[in-house]
Tab-separated table of C-alpha atoms and ligand atoms in Angstrom:
chain	number	residue	atom	x	y	z
A	1044	MET	CA	305.076	70.133	30.306
A	1045	LEU	CA	305.300	67.482	33.038
A	1046	LEU	CA	306.264	70.128	35.540
A	1047	LEU	CA	303.233	72.154	34.523
A	1048	LEU	CA	300.933	69.167	35.040
A	1049	ALA	CA	302.387	68.622	38.472
A	1050	PHE	CA	301.221	72.107	39.420
A	1051	ILE	CA	297.777	71.785	37.906
A	1052	ALA	CA	296.923	68.313	39.226
A	1053	PRO	CA	296.385	69.261	42.890
A	1054	VAL	CA	293.881	71.933	41.866
A	1055	VAL	CA	291.905	69.506	39.724
A	1056	VAL	CA	291.539	66.917	42.478
A	1057	ASN	CA	290.605	69.527	45.061
A	1058	ALA	CA	287.080	68.183	45.548
A	1059	GLU	CA	285.286	67.772	48.880
A	1060	PRO	CA	287.471	65.654	51.203
A	1061	ALA	CA	286.260	62.096	51.835
A	1062	SER	CA	286.235	62.736	55.584
A	1063	GLN	CA	286.697	65.719	57.923
A	1064	ILE	CA	288.771	63.565	60.254
A	1065	ALA	CA	292.503	64.264	60.433
A	1066	TRP	CA	294.558	62.100	62.786
A	1067	THR	CA	296.177	64.911	64.725
A	1068	PRO	CA	297.718	64.178	68.153
A	1069	ASP	CA	294.676	65.895	69.725
A	1070	VAL	CA	292.191	63.580	68.060
A	1071	LEU	CA	294.295	60.478	68.734
A	1072	ASN	CA	294.555	61.401	72.416
A	1073	ARG	CA	290.847	62.086	72.699
A	1074	VAL	CA	290.089	58.561	71.530
A	1075	LYS	CA	292.905	56.987	73.510
A	1076	ASN	CA	291.679	58.651	76.707
A	1077	GLY	CA	287.991	57.957	76.098
A	1078	ASN	CA	286.025	57.215	79.279
A	1079	LEU	CA	285.015	53.557	79.450
A	1080	ASN	CA	282.242	54.013	82.044
A	1081	LYS	CA	280.708	56.968	80.267
A	1082	GLY	CA	280.852	54.939	77.036
A	1083	LYS	CA	279.070	52.031	78.699
A	1084	GLU	CA	276.244	54.320	79.824
A	1085	LEU	CA	275.860	55.927	76.423
A	1086	ALA	CA	275.885	52.512	74.753
A	1087	GLU	CA	272.576	51.564	76.429
A	1088	SER	CA	270.803	53.395	73.616
A	1089	CYS	CA	272.635	51.399	70.936
A	1090	LYS	CA	271.618	47.958	72.214
A	1091	SER	CA	268.213	47.800	70.550
A	1092	CYS	CA	269.933	47.706	67.172
A	1093	HIS	CA	273.582	46.722	67.684
A	1094	GLY	CA	272.721	43.979	70.211
A	1095	ALA	CA	273.309	43.623	73.962
A	1096	GLU	CA	276.936	42.571	73.402
A	1097	GLY	CA	277.581	44.779	70.382
A	1098	GLN	CA	277.316	41.730	68.141
A	1099	GLY	CA	275.076	43.362	65.513
A	1100	MET	CA	272.194	41.553	63.852
A	1101	LYS	CA	271.709	39.316	60.879
A	1102	GLU	CA	269.354	40.280	58.091
A	1103	GLU	CA	265.874	39.146	59.098
A	1104	THR	CA	262.516	38.813	57.410
A	1105	ARG	CA	259.483	39.488	59.604
A	1106	ASP	CA	255.952	39.643	58.173
A	1107	ASP	CA	257.160	40.181	54.603
A	1108	GLU	CA	259.430	42.989	55.712
A	1109	THR	CA	263.195	42.546	55.384
A	1110	LEU	CA	265.150	44.210	58.157
A	1111	PRO	CA	268.692	44.895	56.962
A	1112	ALA	CA	271.691	43.515	58.858
A	1113	ILE	CA	273.285	45.743	61.491
A	1114	PRO	CA	277.068	45.823	61.909
A	1115	ALA	CA	278.864	44.371	64.927
A	1116	LEU	CA	280.775	46.984	66.954
A	1117	ALA	CA	282.286	44.696	69.630
A	1118	GLY	CA	286.074	44.574	69.498
A	1119	GLN	CA	286.234	47.132	66.712
A	1120	VAL	CA	289.331	49.362	66.428
A	1121	ALA	CA	288.415	52.436	68.517
A	1122	ASN	CA	289.742	55.014	66.041
A	1123	TYR	CA	287.625	53.444	63.309
A	1124	THR	CA	284.393	53.610	65.351
A	1125	TYR	CA	285.179	57.194	66.340
A	1126	LYS	CA	285.781	58.167	62.711
A	1127	GLN	CA	282.511	56.601	61.534
A	1128	LEU	CA	280.499	58.427	64.215
A	1129	ARG	CA	282.120	61.742	63.254
A	1130	ASP	CA	281.651	61.000	59.538
A	1131	TYR	CA	277.899	60.456	60.106
A	1132	PHE	CA	277.869	63.664	62.187
A	1133	ASN	CA	279.601	65.689	59.459
A	1134	GLY	CA	277.630	64.171	56.592
A	1135	SER	CA	280.657	62.404	55.035
A	1136	ARG	CA	278.750	59.130	55.516
A	1137	SER	CA	274.987	59.016	55.695
A	1138	HIS	CA	272.293	56.626	56.833
A	1139	ASP	CA	268.626	57.114	57.784
A	1140	SER	CA	269.102	56.084	61.429
A	1141	MET	CA	272.804	56.646	62.103
A	1142	THR	CA	273.000	60.232	60.869
A	1143	GLY	CA	270.426	61.413	63.412
A	1144	ILE	CA	271.959	59.337	66.220
A	1145	ALA	CA	275.474	60.654	65.555
A	1146	LYS	CA	274.209	64.248	65.423
A	1147	GLY	CA	273.204	63.814	69.056
A	1148	LEU	CA	276.742	62.862	70.137
A	1149	THR	CA	279.613	65.216	70.986
A	1150	GLU	CA	283.216	64.445	70.007
A	1151	GLN	CA	283.799	63.285	73.579
A	1152	ASP	CA	280.709	61.000	73.490
A	1153	ALA	CA	281.991	59.453	70.257
A	1154	ALA	CA	285.403	58.814	71.856
A	1155	ASP	CA	283.827	57.270	74.984
A	1156	LEU	CA	281.590	54.993	72.890
A	1157	ALA	CA	284.492	53.983	70.639
A	1158	VAL	CA	286.602	52.950	73.632
A	1159	TRP	CA	283.696	51.043	75.200
A	1160	PHE	CA	282.899	49.018	72.087
A	1161	SER	CA	286.574	48.242	71.447
A	1162	SER	CA	286.755	46.735	74.951
A	1163	LEU	CA	284.003	44.166	74.234
A	1164	PRO	CA	285.085	40.733	72.982
A	1165	PRO	CA	284.500	40.215	69.255
A	1166	GLN	CA	281.844	37.639	68.465
A	1167	GLU	CA	282.450	34.151	67.213
A	1168	ASN	CA	280.285	33.871	64.163
A	1169	LYS	CA	281.015	30.665	62.331
A	1170	SER	CA	278.631	29.664	59.583
A	1171	SER	CA	278.819	28.689	55.900
A	1172	SER	CA	280.093	25.452	54.440
A	1173	GLN	CA	280.513	27.207	51.107
A	1174	ASN	CA	283.774	26.841	49.178
A	1175	LEU	CA	285.681	30.036	49.923
A	1176	ASP	CA	289.021	29.267	48.249
A	1177	ARG	CA	288.684	32.199	45.875
A	1178	ALA	CA	288.053	34.615	48.759
A	1179	GLU	CA	290.971	33.198	50.725
A	1180	LYS	CA	293.262	33.744	47.751
A	1181	MET	CA	292.109	37.364	47.449
A	1182	VAL	CA	292.711	37.976	51.156
A	1183	GLU	CA	296.183	36.401	51.120
A	1184	GLN	CA	297.480	37.226	47.647
A	1185	GLY	CA	295.255	39.840	46.009
A	1186	ASP	CA	295.128	39.818	42.226
A	1187	GLY	CA	298.073	41.209	40.269
A	1188	LYS	CA	296.128	41.141	36.979
A	1189	ARG	CA	293.792	43.713	38.397
A	1190	THR	CA	295.406	46.201	40.761
A	1191	LEU	CA	294.079	44.446	43.850
A	1192	PRO	CA	296.356	44.300	46.892
A	1193	PRO	CA	295.734	41.422	49.324
A	1194	CYS	CA	293.217	42.463	51.992
A	1195	PHE	CA	295.543	41.310	54.778
A	1196	VAL	CA	298.163	44.002	54.148
A	1197	CYS	CA	295.746	46.557	55.566
A	1198	HIS	CA	293.168	44.576	57.561
A	1199	GLY	CA	295.717	42.300	59.263
A	1200	GLY	CA	296.511	38.597	59.016
A	1201	LYS	CA	293.537	37.687	61.210
A	1202	GLY	CA	291.189	40.381	59.985
A	1203	GLN	CA	291.806	42.226	63.255
A	1204	GLY	CA	292.208	45.717	61.766
A	1205	GLU	CA	295.148	48.067	62.221
A	1206	LYS	CA	296.078	51.564	63.369
A	1207	MET	CA	295.077	54.272	62.537
A	1208	ASP	CA	291.639	53.691	61.189
A	1209	ILE	CA	291.472	50.313	59.464
A	1210	PRO	CA	288.504	48.290	60.710
A	1211	MET	CA	288.452	44.790	62.089
A	1212	LEU	CA	286.536	42.594	59.640
A	1213	ALA	CA	286.681	39.258	61.491
A	1214	GLY	CA	283.231	38.113	62.584
A	1215	GLN	CA	281.467	41.047	60.913
A	1216	GLN	CA	277.839	40.383	59.892
A	1217	SER	CA	278.156	39.109	56.321
A	1218	ASP	CA	275.056	40.856	54.947
A	1219	TYR	CA	276.279	44.201	56.293
A	1220	PHE	CA	279.813	43.527	54.986
A	1221	ALA	CA	278.527	42.832	51.479
A	1222	ARG	CA	276.144	45.790	51.544
A	1223	THR	CA	278.820	48.270	52.590
A	1224	LEU	CA	281.309	46.980	49.972
A	1225	GLU	CA	278.592	47.404	47.330
A	1226	ALA	CA	278.082	50.946	48.642
A	1227	TYR	CA	281.806	51.730	48.210
A	1228	LYS	CA	281.598	50.153	44.754
A	1229	ASN	CA	278.746	52.374	43.548
A	1230	GLY	CA	280.067	55.434	45.389
A	1231	GLN	CA	277.158	55.722	47.821
A	1232	ARG	CA	279.692	55.281	50.645
A	1233	HIS	CA	282.624	57.612	50.051
A	1234	ASN	CA	284.116	58.406	53.471
A	1235	ASP	CA	287.287	56.324	52.941
A	1236	ILE	CA	290.319	58.640	53.002
A	1237	TYR	CA	292.339	58.392	49.726
A	1238	SER	CA	289.514	56.247	48.224
A	1239	ARG	CA	291.339	53.225	49.589
A	1240	MET	CA	288.233	51.017	49.684
A	1241	ARG	CA	286.383	52.467	46.693
A	1242	LEU	CA	289.292	51.699	44.339
A	1243	ILE	CA	289.289	48.101	45.557
A	1244	ALA	CA	285.527	47.523	45.674
A	1245	GLN	CA	285.080	48.850	42.133
A	1246	GLN	CA	287.197	45.971	40.856
A	1247	LEU	CA	285.369	43.202	42.719
A	1248	SER	CA	282.438	41.307	41.211
A	1249	ASP	CA	279.217	40.990	43.240
A	1250	GLU	CA	279.961	37.265	43.614
A	1251	GLU	CA	283.460	37.948	44.977
A	1252	ILE	CA	282.016	40.457	47.454
A	1253	LYS	CA	279.554	37.846	48.792
A	1254	GLU	CA	282.319	35.271	49.189
A	1255	LEU	CA	284.627	37.723	50.973
A	1256	ALA	CA	281.764	38.587	53.346
A	1257	GLN	CA	281.261	34.894	54.188
A	1258	TYR	CA	284.979	34.380	54.545
A	1259	TYR	CA	285.461	37.158	57.087
A	1260	GLN	CA	282.280	36.343	59.001
A	1261	GLN	CA	283.532	32.850	59.716
A	1262	PHE	CA	286.965	34.101	60.746
A	1263	GLY	CA	285.449	34.349	64.246
A	1264	VAL	CA	287.140	35.577	67.394
A	1265	VAL	CA	290.466	37.351	67.175
A	1266	GLU	CA	292.732	37.480	70.211
B	2595	HEC	C1	267.823	52.224	64.875
B	2595	HEC	C2	268.912	51.267	64.890
B	2595	HEC	C3	270.280	51.779	65.332
B	2595	HEC	C4	270.622	52.368	66.542
B	2595	HEC	C5	269.722	52.714	67.725
B	2595	HEC	C6	272.054	52.590	66.482
B	2595	HEC	N1	272.559	52.149	65.290
B	2595	HEC	FE1	274.502	52.294	64.660
B	2595	HEC	N2	273.995	51.474	62.861
B	2595	HEC	C7	272.731	51.053	62.496
B	2595	HEC	C8	272.770	50.602	61.112
B	2595	HEC	C9	271.586	50.031	60.326
B	2595	HEC	C10	274.093	50.774	60.654
B	2595	HEC	C11	274.660	50.543	59.248
B	2595	HEC	C12	274.549	51.879	58.543
B	2595	HEC	C13	275.206	51.994	57.200
B	2595	HEC	O1	275.119	51.053	56.406
B	2595	HEC	O2	275.834	53.066	56.960
B	2595	HEC	C14	274.837	51.329	61.776
B	2595	HEC	C15	276.196	51.650	61.731
B	2595	HEC	C16	276.937	52.094	62.800
B	2595	HEC	C17	278.366	52.307	62.779
B	2595	HEC	C18	279.302	52.036	61.597
B	2595	HEC	C19	279.829	50.614	61.741
B	2595	HEC	C20	280.846	50.195	60.720
B	2595	HEC	O3	281.294	49.039	60.796
B	2595	HEC	O4	281.215	50.994	59.850
B	2595	HEC	C21	278.724	52.734	64.025
B	2595	HEC	C22	280.113	53.076	64.514
B	2595	HEC	C23	277.516	52.789	64.818
B	2595	HEC	N3	276.442	52.392	64.049
B	2595	HEC	C24	277.468	53.161	66.156
B	2595	HEC	C25	276.289	53.300	66.903
B	2595	HEC	C26	276.252	53.774	68.262
B	2595	HEC	C27	277.483	54.171	69.064
B	2595	HEC	C28	274.931	53.793	68.640
B	2595	HEC	C29	274.340	54.258	69.962
B	2595	HEC	C30	274.735	55.601	70.407
B	2595	HEC	C31	274.159	53.313	67.512
B	2595	HEC	N4	275.019	53.019	66.481
B	2595	HEC	C32	272.794	53.171	67.510
B	2595	HEC	C33	271.604	51.068	63.303
B	2595	HEC	C34	271.511	51.643	64.555
B	2596	HEC	C1	295.100	49.965	51.297
B	2596	HEC	C2	294.524	49.432	52.522
B	2596	HEC	C3	293.311	48.528	52.369
B	2596	HEC	C4	293.210	47.349	51.652
B	2596	HEC	C5	294.255	46.677	50.791
B	2596	HEC	C6	291.875	46.845	51.900
B	2596	HEC	N1	291.194	47.696	52.747
B	2596	HEC	FE1	289.262	47.501	53.379
B	2596	HEC	N2	289.377	49.272	54.370
B	2596	HEC	C7	290.486	50.068	54.445
B	2596	HEC	C8	290.178	51.274	55.210
B	2596	HEC	C9	291.138	52.421	55.516
B	2596	HEC	C10	288.806	51.173	55.577
B	2596	HEC	C11	287.974	52.187	56.372
B	2596	HEC	C12	287.528	53.293	55.456
B	2596	HEC	C13	286.561	54.252	56.099
B	2596	HEC	O1	286.955	54.995	56.983
B	2596	HEC	O2	285.370	54.201	55.727
B	2596	HEC	C14	288.339	49.891	55.043
B	2596	HEC	C15	287.040	49.426	55.189
B	2596	HEC	C16	286.595	48.195	54.753
B	2596	HEC	C17	285.265	47.669	54.982
B	2596	HEC	C18	284.136	48.345	55.761
B	2596	HEC	C19	284.080	47.793	57.166
B	2596	HEC	C20	282.915	48.278	57.961
B	2596	HEC	O3	282.812	47.881	59.131
B	2596	HEC	O4	282.090	49.042	57.447
B	2596	HEC	C21	285.222	46.422	54.405
B	2596	HEC	C22	284.053	45.474	54.382
B	2596	HEC	C23	286.520	46.181	53.797
B	2596	HEC	N3	287.342	47.270	54.031
B	2596	HEC	C24	286.872	45.018	53.105
B	2596	HEC	C25	288.094	44.830	52.432
B	2596	HEC	C26	288.400	43.674	51.617
B	2596	HEC	C27	287.465	42.497	51.397
B	2596	HEC	C28	289.644	43.864	51.103
B	2596	HEC	C29	290.416	42.990	50.110
B	2596	HEC	C30	289.721	42.686	48.864
B	2596	HEC	C31	290.132	45.141	51.625
B	2596	HEC	N4	289.151	45.688	52.433
B	2596	HEC	C32	291.376	45.683	51.350
B	2596	HEC	C33	291.732	49.802	53.895
B	2596	HEC	C34	292.031	48.735	53.056
């Protein structure tokens, strides 16, 4: 019976893959050999939203209209940026502005941009005098009662991200951070391979998500 289940299971879970990206040597080399100068040129068109230094933007209210926060890209792990651009291109991740922008970029453009943004220094972004002990505990120890691994095992001890595709979180715009975790939680964002982030976000309360966003934002520069 168990043996039978083992054969059936793969068929049952054979839904649409979370992402079309597979980290083959070809793809890894394309990103690794991305052209910095070409990336810099292409990045001119990103500045109006992602900021002159790739620092992103805080949520802002202008004339009754709330403009949502925009993520920082400076210092981000290049493979991660590349994957997100290709995920928007392929429809694995979607967003009103980013889908159209990514559709206008080739694989090579995405690699060049990813290398350029990873070369920029991450922003120092200290704020918040809030008590963040609970967030710190989650980052360092996780929660064994729920099946929550500590964030640091994947995102690094300083929130700096890791190979192959795990993003830097340090200094990320807190409103964007919270919004994207909520999107994993409700399934609106589903481009994480093996559901790694959805399984975690589903177990976090909205309050915990806000605190984790503050915690990582004030982590500041990573060397
Ligand atoms: C009109 C404003 C706008 C422009 C122009 C723009 N972006 Fe974005 N970008 C956004 C917003 C808003 C998000 C967050 C989208 C979401 O929540 O999925 C985003 C998200 C991203 C992400 C995902 C970041 C993450 O941490 O997951 C990447 C990568 C990205 N943009 C790259 C670029 C690049 C490269 C360019 C220029 C070629 C560019 N963007 C131009 C608004 C913009
Ligand atoms: C098992 C490894 C793993 C653990 C543990 C983990 N993450 Fe992640 N996280 C990832 C991966 C992989 C991605 C990128 C997924 C994708 O491609 O969309 C990610 C993405 C994210 C993002 C989106 C970043 C962006 O720029 O859009 C946030 C925010 C995040 N994680 C927060 C957390 C927090 C907070 C914790 C701890 C409660 C945590 N993660 C624990 C693997 C992990």
